[in-house]
Amino acid sequence: MAANTDFTLPRDAYATFDALTLKNLIKNRLREGGVFTDQDFEGSNLSAIIDVIAFSYHLSLFYLNQTSSEALFDESTVYENINRITKLIGYKPTGYKTSALSFDAQAGPLLPRNIYTIKRYSYFMVDGIPYSFINDTTFSKTNIAEETLSELATNNLLYQGKYVEHPPLFAVGEEFENVPLVVKDTINNNQINIEDSSINVYVKSFSTGKFIAYTEIDSIFNARSADYVFEKRLNENGFYEIKFGNGVNGSKLSAGDAIYIYYLKSDGESGQISPGGLDGNNLNIFTTTQFEEISNSIYDKDLVILTPERAAFITFTNANASTTPSNIETVEEIRTNSPRSFFAQNRIVTNDDFVNFITKNYSNIVSSSVLVNNDAFVDNVIKYY
């Protein structure tokens, strides 16, 4: 074993020295040599060279430490790095969650009996604040008198924001085509708040000219070759990436296919409303020339679509205030949630599975959750009382 020398350092010493330490070490060695003396004069050329060398090594060490720590799951502090690490286990960070609003609905006698569909993206304006349906909503009117639409109110929420049509994008035709959804505020050039669960994708075939609605799934590799699906991921820059298939796992895009993306733009915390804010507001049906063209391809001709005239016969109210929005998942939240998600393997069986699912997907609605089985309830809750 080699004897200790002046260069023998502890195992972690490479990560602890700084520029001043190295500078003093160089100066001491030059003094011991007895040849040079200019190193002791700060204004000398030799002193300037020593400064350049010492601080260059200091900067290199800084990047070494950053690279070493950011490559580890437990020590990573930068969103870009933790996102890249958790991508290896298929974990997707949760994006922005806008305010949600529960409501009650009452149909008047002038609304004929039938089964109606409220088209997606339909919205209310509450004192200038929009609240929208993010999915198609079906309900039934069963009698000729006034009727409480319990089915409509129980199964749906309104989400703060209004849908926006992104300009069409055109496919290159490559396998696993990745399309970025980069949207910024045109005034301040800041990222806008897009509700994580609101993104819808439609593709207009270059060969047939028909629109196809694509469905979001967790992983494109679980899809069959003919499935019209896409995978969504929030990247390190805070923008969404839309990934399509390769013809084996999910349908592959052809060159020239037009991609139409719709998303819900939220107003953030300023979009919250109080109880009763929805009262007296009429439902507005989302309509644009582009969306009407898409609707002709994706809706069954036999559906009875709720028109603006018939929507006026339904009274909407809200007894509760809207929920508080939640921001993009932080580094610490990703570090906590990703191992739990990986252990669950897309199943909801154990108590922890339920709690993790609720925490990740409904953070804007539920602030905290606890699930207990019979044994835990008896042993802890009942025993406590």
CSV table of C-alpha atoms in Angstrom, one decimal:
chain,number,residue,atom,x,y,z
A,1,MET,CA,0.0,0.0,0.0
A,2,ALA,CA,1.4,3.4,-0.9
A,3,ALA,CA,2.7,5.6,1.9
A,4,ASN,CA,0.8,8.8,2.7
A,5,THR,CA,2.0,11.9,0.8
A,6,ASP,CA,1.0,15.5,0.5
A,7,PHE,CA,-1.5,14.4,-2.2
A,8,THR,CA,-3.2,11.8,-0.1
A,9,LEU,CA,-6.8,13.1,0.4
A,10,PRO,CA,-9.9,11.8,2.2
A,11,ARG,CA,-12.4,10.0,0.1
A,12,ASP,CA,-14.7,13.1,-0.1
A,13,ALA,CA,-12.0,15.7,-0.4
A,14,TYR,CA,-12.4,16.2,-4.1
A,15,ALA,CA,-15.8,17.7,-3.4
A,16,THR,CA,-14.8,19.9,-0.5
A,17,PHE,CA,-11.9,22.1,-1.6
A,18,ASP,CA,-12.5,25.6,-2.9
A,19,ALA,CA,-10.6,28.2,-5.0
A,20,LEU,CA,-9.0,30.0,-2.0
A,21,THR,CA,-7.7,26.6,-0.7
A,22,LEU,CA,-6.2,25.7,-4.0
A,23,LYS,CA,-4.7,29.2,-4.4
A,24,ASN,CA,-3.0,29.0,-1.0
A,25,LEU,CA,-1.7,25.5,-1.8
A,26,ILE,CA,-0.1,26.8,-5.0
A,27,LYS,CA,1.5,29.8,-3.3
A,28,ASN,CA,2.9,27.6,-0.4
A,29,ARG,CA,4.5,25.2,-2.9
A,30,LEU,CA,6.1,28.1,-4.8
A,31,ARG,CA,7.5,29.6,-1.5
A,32,GLU,CA,8.9,26.2,-0.6
A,33,GLY,CA,10.7,26.0,-4.0
A,34,GLY,CA,12.5,29.2,-3.2
A,35,VAL,CA,12.6,30.3,-6.8
A,36,PHE,CA,9.5,32.5,-7.2
A,37,THR,CA,8.4,35.4,-5.0
A,38,ASP,CA,5.8,37.3,-7.1
A,39,GLN,CA,3.0,35.0,-5.9
A,40,ASP,CA,2.9,37.0,-2.7
A,41,PHE,CA,2.1,40.2,-4.5
A,42,GLU,CA,-1.6,40.4,-5.5
A,43,GLY,CA,-0.9,42.7,-8.4
A,44,SER,CA,1.7,40.6,-10.1
A,45,ASN,CA,1.3,38.5,-13.3
A,46,LEU,CA,2.0,35.3,-11.5
A,47,SER,CA,-0.6,36.0,-8.9
A,48,ALA,CA,-3.2,36.7,-11.6
A,49,ILE,CA,-2.3,33.3,-13.3
A,50,ILE,CA,-2.8,31.5,-10.0
A,51,ASP,CA,-6.2,33.2,-9.6
A,52,VAL,CA,-7.3,32.0,-13.0
A,53,ILE,CA,-6.2,28.4,-12.3
A,54,ALA,CA,-7.7,28.3,-8.9
A,55,PHE,CA,-11.1,29.7,-9.8
A,56,SER,CA,-11.3,27.6,-13.0
A,57,TYR,CA,-10.9,24.5,-10.9
A,58,HIS,CA,-13.5,25.8,-8.5
A,59,LEU,CA,-16.0,26.3,-11.3
A,60,SER,CA,-15.3,22.8,-12.6
A,61,LEU,CA,-15.8,21.3,-9.2
A,62,PHE,CA,-19.2,23.1,-8.8
A,63,TYR,CA,-20.5,21.5,-12.0
A,64,LEU,CA,-19.0,18.1,-10.9
A,65,ASN,CA,-21.0,18.3,-7.6
A,66,GLN,CA,-24.1,19.4,-9.4
A,67,THR,CA,-23.9,16.6,-12.0
A,68,SER,CA,-23.2,14.0,-9.3
A,69,SER,CA,-26.1,15.0,-7.1
A,70,GLU,CA,-28.6,15.6,-9.8
A,71,ALA,CA,-28.1,12.2,-11.3
A,72,LEU,CA,-29.4,10.6,-8.1
A,73,PHE,CA,-33.2,10.3,-7.3
A,74,ASP,CA,-32.7,11.0,-3.6
A,75,GLU,CA,-30.6,14.1,-4.1
A,76,SER,CA,-32.0,15.7,-7.3
A,77,THR,CA,-33.4,19.2,-6.7
A,78,VAL,CA,-34.0,20.4,-10.3
A,79,TYR,CA,-37.4,19.6,-11.9
A,80,GLU,CA,-35.8,18.8,-15.3
A,81,ASN,CA,-33.6,16.1,-13.7
A,82,ILE,CA,-36.2,14.5,-11.4
A,83,ASN,CA,-38.6,14.4,-14.4
A,84,ARG,CA,-36.0,12.6,-16.5
A,85,ILE,CA,-35.2,10.1,-13.7
A,86,THR,CA,-38.9,9.2,-13.0
A,87,LYS,CA,-39.5,8.9,-16.8
A,88,LEU,CA,-37.5,5.6,-16.6
A,89,ILE,CA,-40.2,4.1,-14.4
A,90,GLY,CA,-43.1,5.5,-16.4
A,91,TYR,CA,-44.1,8.1,-13.9
A,92,LYS,CA,-45.8,11.3,-15.2
A,93,PRO,CA,-45.8,14.4,-13.1
A,94,THR,CA,-49.2,16.0,-12.6
A,95,GLY,CA,-49.8,19.3,-14.3
A,96,TYR,CA,-51.8,22.3,-13.3
A,97,LYS,CA,-55.2,21.6,-11.8
A,98,THR,CA,-57.7,24.4,-12.1
A,99,SER,CA,-60.7,25.2,-9.8
A,100,ALA,CA,-63.6,22.8,-9.9
A,101,LEU,CA,-67.2,23.6,-9.2
A,102,SER,CA,-70.1,21.3,-8.2
A,103,PHE,CA,-73.6,22.4,-9.2
A,104,ASP,CA,-77.3,21.6,-9.2
A,105,ALA,CA,-79.5,21.6,-12.2
A,106,GLN,CA,-83.3,22.0,-12.5
A,107,ALA,CA,-85.2,21.4,-15.8
A,108,GLY,CA,-88.3,23.5,-16.4
A,109,PRO,CA,-91.5,22.2,-17.9
A,110,LEU,CA,-90.8,23.7,-21.3
A,111,LEU,CA,-87.9,21.3,-21.8
A,112,PRO,CA,-89.4,18.3,-23.7
A,113,ARG,CA,-88.8,14.8,-22.4
A,114,ASN,CA,-85.8,13.2,-24.0
A,115,ILE,CA,-82.2,12.2,-23.6
A,116,TYR,CA,-79.9,15.1,-24.2
A,117,THR,CA,-76.2,15.5,-24.7
A,118,ILE,CA,-74.3,18.7,-23.7
A,119,LYS,CA,-71.4,19.0,-26.0
A,120,ARG,CA,-67.9,19.2,-24.5
A,121,TYR,CA,-66.4,22.7,-24.0
A,122,SER,CA,-69.8,24.3,-23.3
A,123,TYR,CA,-69.4,26.9,-20.6
A,124,PHE,CA,-70.9,29.5,-18.2
A,125,MET,CA,-69.7,33.1,-17.7
A,126,VAL,CA,-69.8,34.0,-14.0
A,127,ASP,CA,-69.1,37.7,-13.7
A,128,GLY,CA,-66.6,37.4,-16.6
A,129,ILE,CA,-65.1,34.1,-15.2
A,130,PRO,CA,-65.6,31.1,-17.4
A,131,TYR,CA,-66.5,27.6,-16.1
A,132,SER,CA,-66.6,24.7,-18.6
A,133,PHE,CA,-67.6,21.1,-19.2
A,134,ILE,CA,-64.5,19.2,-20.2
A,135,ASN,CA,-66.4,16.1,-21.5
A,136,ASP,CA,-69.6,15.4,-23.3
A,137,THR,CA,-72.4,15.1,-20.7
A,138,THR,CA,-75.6,13.1,-21.2
A,139,PHE,CA,-78.8,13.4,-19.0
A,140,SER,CA,-82.4,12.5,-19.4
A,141,LYS,CA,-85.6,14.5,-18.8
A,142,THR,CA,-88.3,11.9,-17.9
A,143,ASN,CA,-91.5,13.9,-17.2
A,144,ILE,CA,-93.3,17.0,-18.5
A,145,ALA,CA,-93.2,18.9,-15.2
A,146,GLU,CA,-90.2,20.5,-13.5
A,147,GLU,CA,-87.5,17.9,-12.7
A,148,THR,CA,-84.3,17.9,-10.7
A,149,LEU,CA,-81.5,16.7,-13.0
A,150,SER,CA,-79.7,14.6,-10.3
A,151,GLU,CA,-77.9,12.5,-12.8
A,152,LEU,CA,-76.4,15.6,-14.5
A,153,ALA,CA,-75.3,17.2,-11.2
A,154,THR,CA,-74.0,14.1,-9.5
A,155,ASN,CA,-71.8,12.8,-12.3
A,156,ASN,CA,-70.2,16.1,-13.5
A,157,LEU,CA,-68.1,19.0,-12.4
A,158,LEU,CA,-67.4,22.4,-14.0
A,159,TYR,CA,-63.8,23.4,-14.5
A,160,GLN,CA,-62.6,27.0,-14.4
A,161,GLY,CA,-61.5,28.2,-17.7
A,162,LYS,CA,-62.5,28.3,-21.3
A,163,TYR,CA,-61.4,26.1,-24.1
A,164,VAL,CA,-58.9,27.3,-26.7
A,165,GLU,CA,-58.2,26.0,-30.2
A,166,HIS,CA,-54.5,25.6,-30.8
A,167,PRO,CA,-53.5,26.4,-34.4
A,168,PRO,CA,-53.3,23.2,-36.5
A,169,LEU,CA,-50.0,21.3,-36.5
A,170,PHE,CA,-49.0,19.0,-39.3
A,171,ALA,CA,-47.5,15.5,-38.9
A,172,VAL,CA,-44.1,14.5,-40.4
A,173,GLY,CA,-45.2,10.9,-40.5
A,174,GLU,CA,-42.4,9.4,-38.3
A,175,GLU,CA,-42.8,6.7,-35.8
A,176,PHE,CA,-43.8,7.7,-32.3
A,177,GLU,CA,-44.3,11.3,-33.5
A,178,ASN,CA,-43.9,13.8,-30.7
A,179,VAL,CA,-45.8,17.1,-30.9
A,180,PRO,CA,-45.0,19.8,-28.3
A,181,LEU,CA,-47.9,21.9,-27.0
A,182,VAL,CA,-46.0,25.2,-26.4
A,183,VAL,CA,-48.4,27.9,-25.3
A,184,LYS,CA,-47.4,31.3,-23.7
A,185,ASP,CA,-49.0,34.5,-22.7
A,186,THR,CA,-48.7,36.8,-25.7
A,187,ILE,CA,-48.4,39.8,-23.4
A,188,ASN,CA,-45.8,38.7,-20.8
A,189,ASN,CA,-44.5,35.7,-22.6
A,190,ASN,CA,-45.2,33.5,-19.5
A,191,GLN,CA,-46.6,30.0,-19.5
A,192,ILE,CA,-50.3,29.8,-19.2
A,193,ASN,CA,-52.2,27.5,-16.8
A,194,ILE,CA,-53.6,24.5,-18.8
A,195,GLU,CA,-55.8,22.1,-16.9
A,196,ASP,CA,-54.0,18.8,-16.8
A,197,SER,CA,-57.0,16.6,-17.7
A,198,SER,CA,-58.5,18.9,-20.4
A,199,ILE,CA,-56.3,18.3,-23.4
A,200,ASN,CA,-58.2,16.8,-26.4
A,201,VAL,CA,-56.6,15.8,-29.7
A,202,TYR,CA,-58.2,15.4,-33.1
A,203,VAL,CA,-56.5,14.3,-36.3
A,204,LYS,CA,-57.7,15.1,-39.8
A,205,SER,CA,-56.5,12.5,-42.2
A,206,PHE,CA,-54.5,13.8,-45.2
A,207,SER,CA,-55.8,11.0,-47.4
A,208,THR,CA,-59.5,10.9,-46.4
A,209,GLY,CA,-60.1,14.4,-45.1
A,210,LYS,CA,-62.0,12.9,-42.1
A,211,PHE,CA,-61.5,13.9,-38.4
A,212,ILE,CA,-60.7,11.2,-35.8
A,213,ALA,CA,-60.9,11.8,-32.1
A,214,TYR,CA,-57.8,10.4,-30.3
A,215,THR,CA,-58.0,9.1,-26.8
A,216,GLU,CA,-55.4,9.7,-24.1
A,217,ILE,CA,-53.8,6.6,-22.4
A,218,ASP,CA,-51.1,6.2,-19.8
A,219,SER,CA,-48.7,4.4,-22.1
A,220,ILE,CA,-48.6,4.2,-25.9
A,221,PHE,CA,-47.0,0.7,-25.5
A,222,ASN,CA,-50.3,-0.7,-24.1
A,223,ALA,CA,-52.2,0.2,-27.3
A,224,ARG,CA,-52.9,-2.0,-30.3
A,225,SER,CA,-51.9,-1.1,-33.8
A,226,ALA,CA,-55.3,0.3,-34.9
A,227,ASP,CA,-56.0,2.3,-31.7
A,228,TYR,CA,-56.3,6.0,-32.1
A,229,VAL,CA,-54.6,7.0,-29.0
A,230,PHE,CA,-52.0,9.5,-27.7
A,231,GLU,CA,-49.7,9.8,-24.6
A,232,LYS,CA,-49.3,13.1,-22.8
A,233,ARG,CA,-46.3,14.1,-20.7
A,234,LEU,CA,-45.3,17.3,-19.0
A,235,ASN,CA,-41.7,18.0,-19.9
A,236,GLU,CA,-38.9,19.8,-18.1
A,237,ASN,CA,-39.8,23.2,-19.6
A,238,GLY,CA,-43.4,22.9,-18.2
A,239,PHE,CA,-45.0,22.3,-21.6
A,240,TYR,CA,-46.9,19.2,-22.7
A,241,GLU,CA,-45.7,16.7,-25.3
A,242,ILE,CA,-48.2,14.7,-27.3
A,243,LYS,CA,-46.8,11.3,-28.4
A,244,PHE,CA,-48.5,9.2,-31.0
A,245,GLY,CA,-47.9,5.5,-32.0
A,246,ASN,CA,-45.8,3.7,-34.6
A,247,GLY,CA,-48.4,1.5,-36.2
A,248,VAL,CA,-47.6,-1.4,-33.9
A,249,ASN,CA,-48.3,0.3,-30.6
A,250,GLY,CA,-51.0,2.8,-31.4
A,251,SER,CA,-52.0,4.2,-34.8
A,252,LYS,CA,-49.2,6.0,-36.7
A,253,LEU,CA,-49.7,9.4,-38.1
A,254,SER,CA,-49.1,9.9,-41.9
A,255,ALA,CA,-47.2,12.8,-43.4
A,256,GLY,CA,-49.5,15.7,-43.8
A,257,ASP,CA,-52.1,14.7,-41.2
A,258,ALA,CA,-53.4,17.8,-39.5
A,259,ILE,CA,-53.4,17.7,-35.6
A,260,TYR,CA,-56.0,19.8,-33.8
A,261,ILE,CA,-55.4,20.3,-30.0
A,262,TYR,CA,-58.0,21.8,-27.6
A,263,TYR,CA,-57.1,22.8,-24.0
A,264,LEU,CA,-58.7,24.5,-21.1
A,265,LYS,CA,-57.0,27.8,-20.2
A,266,SER,CA,-57.4,28.7,-16.6
A,267,ASP,CA,-57.4,32.1,-14.9
A,268,GLY,CA,-55.6,30.7,-11.8
A,269,GLU,CA,-56.6,31.7,-8.3
A,270,SER,CA,-58.5,34.7,-9.6
A,271,GLY,CA,-61.0,32.3,-11.2
A,272,GLN,CA,-62.5,31.1,-7.9
A,273,ILE,CA,-66.1,31.9,-7.2
A,274,SER,CA,-68.4,31.9,-4.1
A,275,PRO,CA,-71.6,30.0,-3.4
A,276,GLY,CA,-74.4,31.2,-5.6
A,277,GLY,CA,-72.2,32.6,-8.2
A,278,LEU,CA,-73.6,30.3,-10.9
A,279,ASP,CA,-77.2,31.2,-10.1
A,280,GLY,CA,-79.0,32.8,-13.0
A,281,ASN,CA,-76.3,32.2,-15.6
A,282,ASN,CA,-77.1,30.6,-18.9
A,283,LEU,CA,-75.2,27.7,-20.5
A,284,ASN,CA,-73.3,28.8,-23.6
A,285,ILE,CA,-72.7,26.1,-26.2
A,286,PHE,CA,-69.1,26.2,-27.5
A,287,THR,CA,-69.1,26.7,-31.2
A,288,THR,CA,-66.5,27.6,-33.8
A,289,THR,CA,-66.3,26.9,-37.5
A,290,GLN,CA,-63.5,24.4,-36.9
A,291,PHE,CA,-65.2,22.6,-34.0
A,292,GLU,CA,-68.4,22.3,-36.0
A,293,GLU,CA,-66.5,20.6,-38.7
A,294,ILE,CA,-64.9,18.2,-36.2
A,295,SER,CA,-68.4,17.6,-34.6
A,296,ASN,CA,-69.8,16.4,-37.9
A,297,SER,CA,-67.3,13.5,-37.8
A,298,ILE,CA,-67.2,12.6,-34.1
A,299,TYR,CA,-70.9,12.8,-33.0
A,300,ASP,CA,-73.5,10.2,-33.8
A,301,LYS,CA,-76.3,11.7,-36.0
A,302,ASP,CA,-78.9,10.2,-33.6
A,303,LEU,CA,-77.7,12.2,-30.6
A,304,VAL,CA,-80.0,14.9,-29.4
A,305,ILE,CA,-77.6,17.8,-28.8
A,306,LEU,CA,-78.7,20.4,-26.3
A,307,THR,CA,-79.2,23.6,-28.2
A,308,PRO,CA,-78.8,27.1,-26.7
A,309,GLU,CA,-82.6,27.6,-27.0
A,310,ARG,CA,-83.3,24.4,-24.9
A,311,ALA,CA,-80.4,25.1,-22.5
A,312,ALA,CA,-82.3,28.2,-21.4
A,313,PHE,CA,-85.0,25.9,-19.9
A,314,ILE,CA,-82.4,24.5,-17.4
A,315,THR,CA,-81.6,26.4,-14.2
A,316,PHE,CA,-78.1,25.9,-12.8
A,317,THR,CA,-77.1,26.8,-9.2
A,318,ASN,CA,-74.1,26.2,-6.9
A,319,ALA,CA,-74.4,25.8,-3.2
A,320,ASN,CA,-70.7,25.5,-2.6
A,321,ALA,CA,-67.7,27.6,-3.6
A,322,SER,CA,-65.2,26.5,-6.2
A,323,THR,CA,-62.1,24.6,-5.1
A,324,THR,CA,-58.6,26.0,-4.9
A,325,PRO,CA,-56.4,25.3,-7.9
A,326,SER,CA,-53.2,23.4,-7.5
A,327,ASN,CA,-49.9,24.0,-9.3
A,328,ILE,CA,-47.6,21.6,-11.2
A,329,GLU,CA,-46.2,18.8,-9.1
A,330,THR,CA,-43.1,20.0,-7.3
A,331,VAL,CA,-39.8,18.1,-7.1
A,332,GLU,CA,-40.5,17.0,-3.5
A,333,GLU,CA,-44.0,15.8,-4.5
A,334,ILE,CA,-42.6,13.9,-7.4
A,335,ARG,CA,-40.0,12.3,-5.1
A,336,THR,CA,-42.8,11.2,-2.7
A,337,ASN,CA,-45.4,10.2,-5.2
A,338,SER,CA,-43.4,8.4,-7.9
A,339,PRO,CA,-42.3,5.4,-5.8
A,340,ARG,CA,-45.9,4.9,-4.6
A,341,SER,CA,-47.2,5.0,-8.1
A,342,PHE,CA,-44.6,2.6,-9.3
A,343,PHE,CA,-45.4,0.1,-6.5
A,344,ALA,CA,-49.1,0.4,-7.3
A,345,GLN,CA,-48.5,-0.6,-11.0
A,346,ASN,CA,-51.8,1.1,-12.1
A,347,ARG,CA,-53.9,-0.9,-9.7
A,348,ILE,CA,-56.1,0.4,-6.8
A,349,VAL,CA,-56.2,-2.4,-4.2
A,350,THR,CA,-54.6,-1.5,-0.9
A,351,ASN,CA,-55.3,1.5,1.3
A,352,ASP,CA,-52.2,3.2,0.1
A,353,ASP,CA,-53.2,2.7,-3.5
A,354,PHE,CA,-56.5,4.6,-2.9
A,355,VAL,CA,-54.8,7.4,-1.0
A,356,ASN,CA,-52.1,7.8,-3.6
A,357,PHE,CA,-54.6,7.8,-6.5
A,358,ILE,CA,-56.8,10.5,-4.8
A,359,THR,CA,-53.8,12.7,-3.8
A,360,LYS,CA,-52.3,12.6,-7.3
A,361,ASN,CA,-55.5,13.1,-9.4
A,362,TYR,CA,-57.7,15.2,-7.2
A,363,SER,CA,-55.3,17.5,-5.5
A,364,ASN,CA,-57.4,20.5,-6.4
A,365,ILE,CA,-60.5,19.0,-4.8
A,366,VAL,CA,-59.3,17.0,-1.8
A,367,SER,CA,-56.7,18.6,0.5
A,368,SER,CA,-56.0,15.4,2.4
A,369,SER,CA,-57.3,11.8,2.6
A,370,VAL,CA,-57.1,8.8,4.9
A,371,LEU,CA,-58.4,5.4,4.1
A,372,VAL,CA,-58.8,2.7,6.8
A,373,ASN,CA,-60.1,-0.9,6.7
A,374,ASN,CA,-62.3,-2.5,9.4
A,375,ASP,CA,-59.4,-3.6,11.5
A,376,ALA,CA,-57.7,-0.2,11.5
A,377,PHE,CA,-61.0,1.5,12.2
A,378,VAL,CA,-61.7,-0.7,15.3
A,379,ASP,CA,-58.1,-0.7,16.5
A,380,ASN,CA,-57.5,3.0,16.1
A,381,VAL,CA,-60.6,5.1,15.8
A,382,ILE,CA,-63.0,3.1,18.1
A,383,LYS,CA,-60.2,2.4,20.6
A,384,TYR,CA,-59.4,6.1,20.7
A,385,TYR,CA,-63.0,7.0,21.6
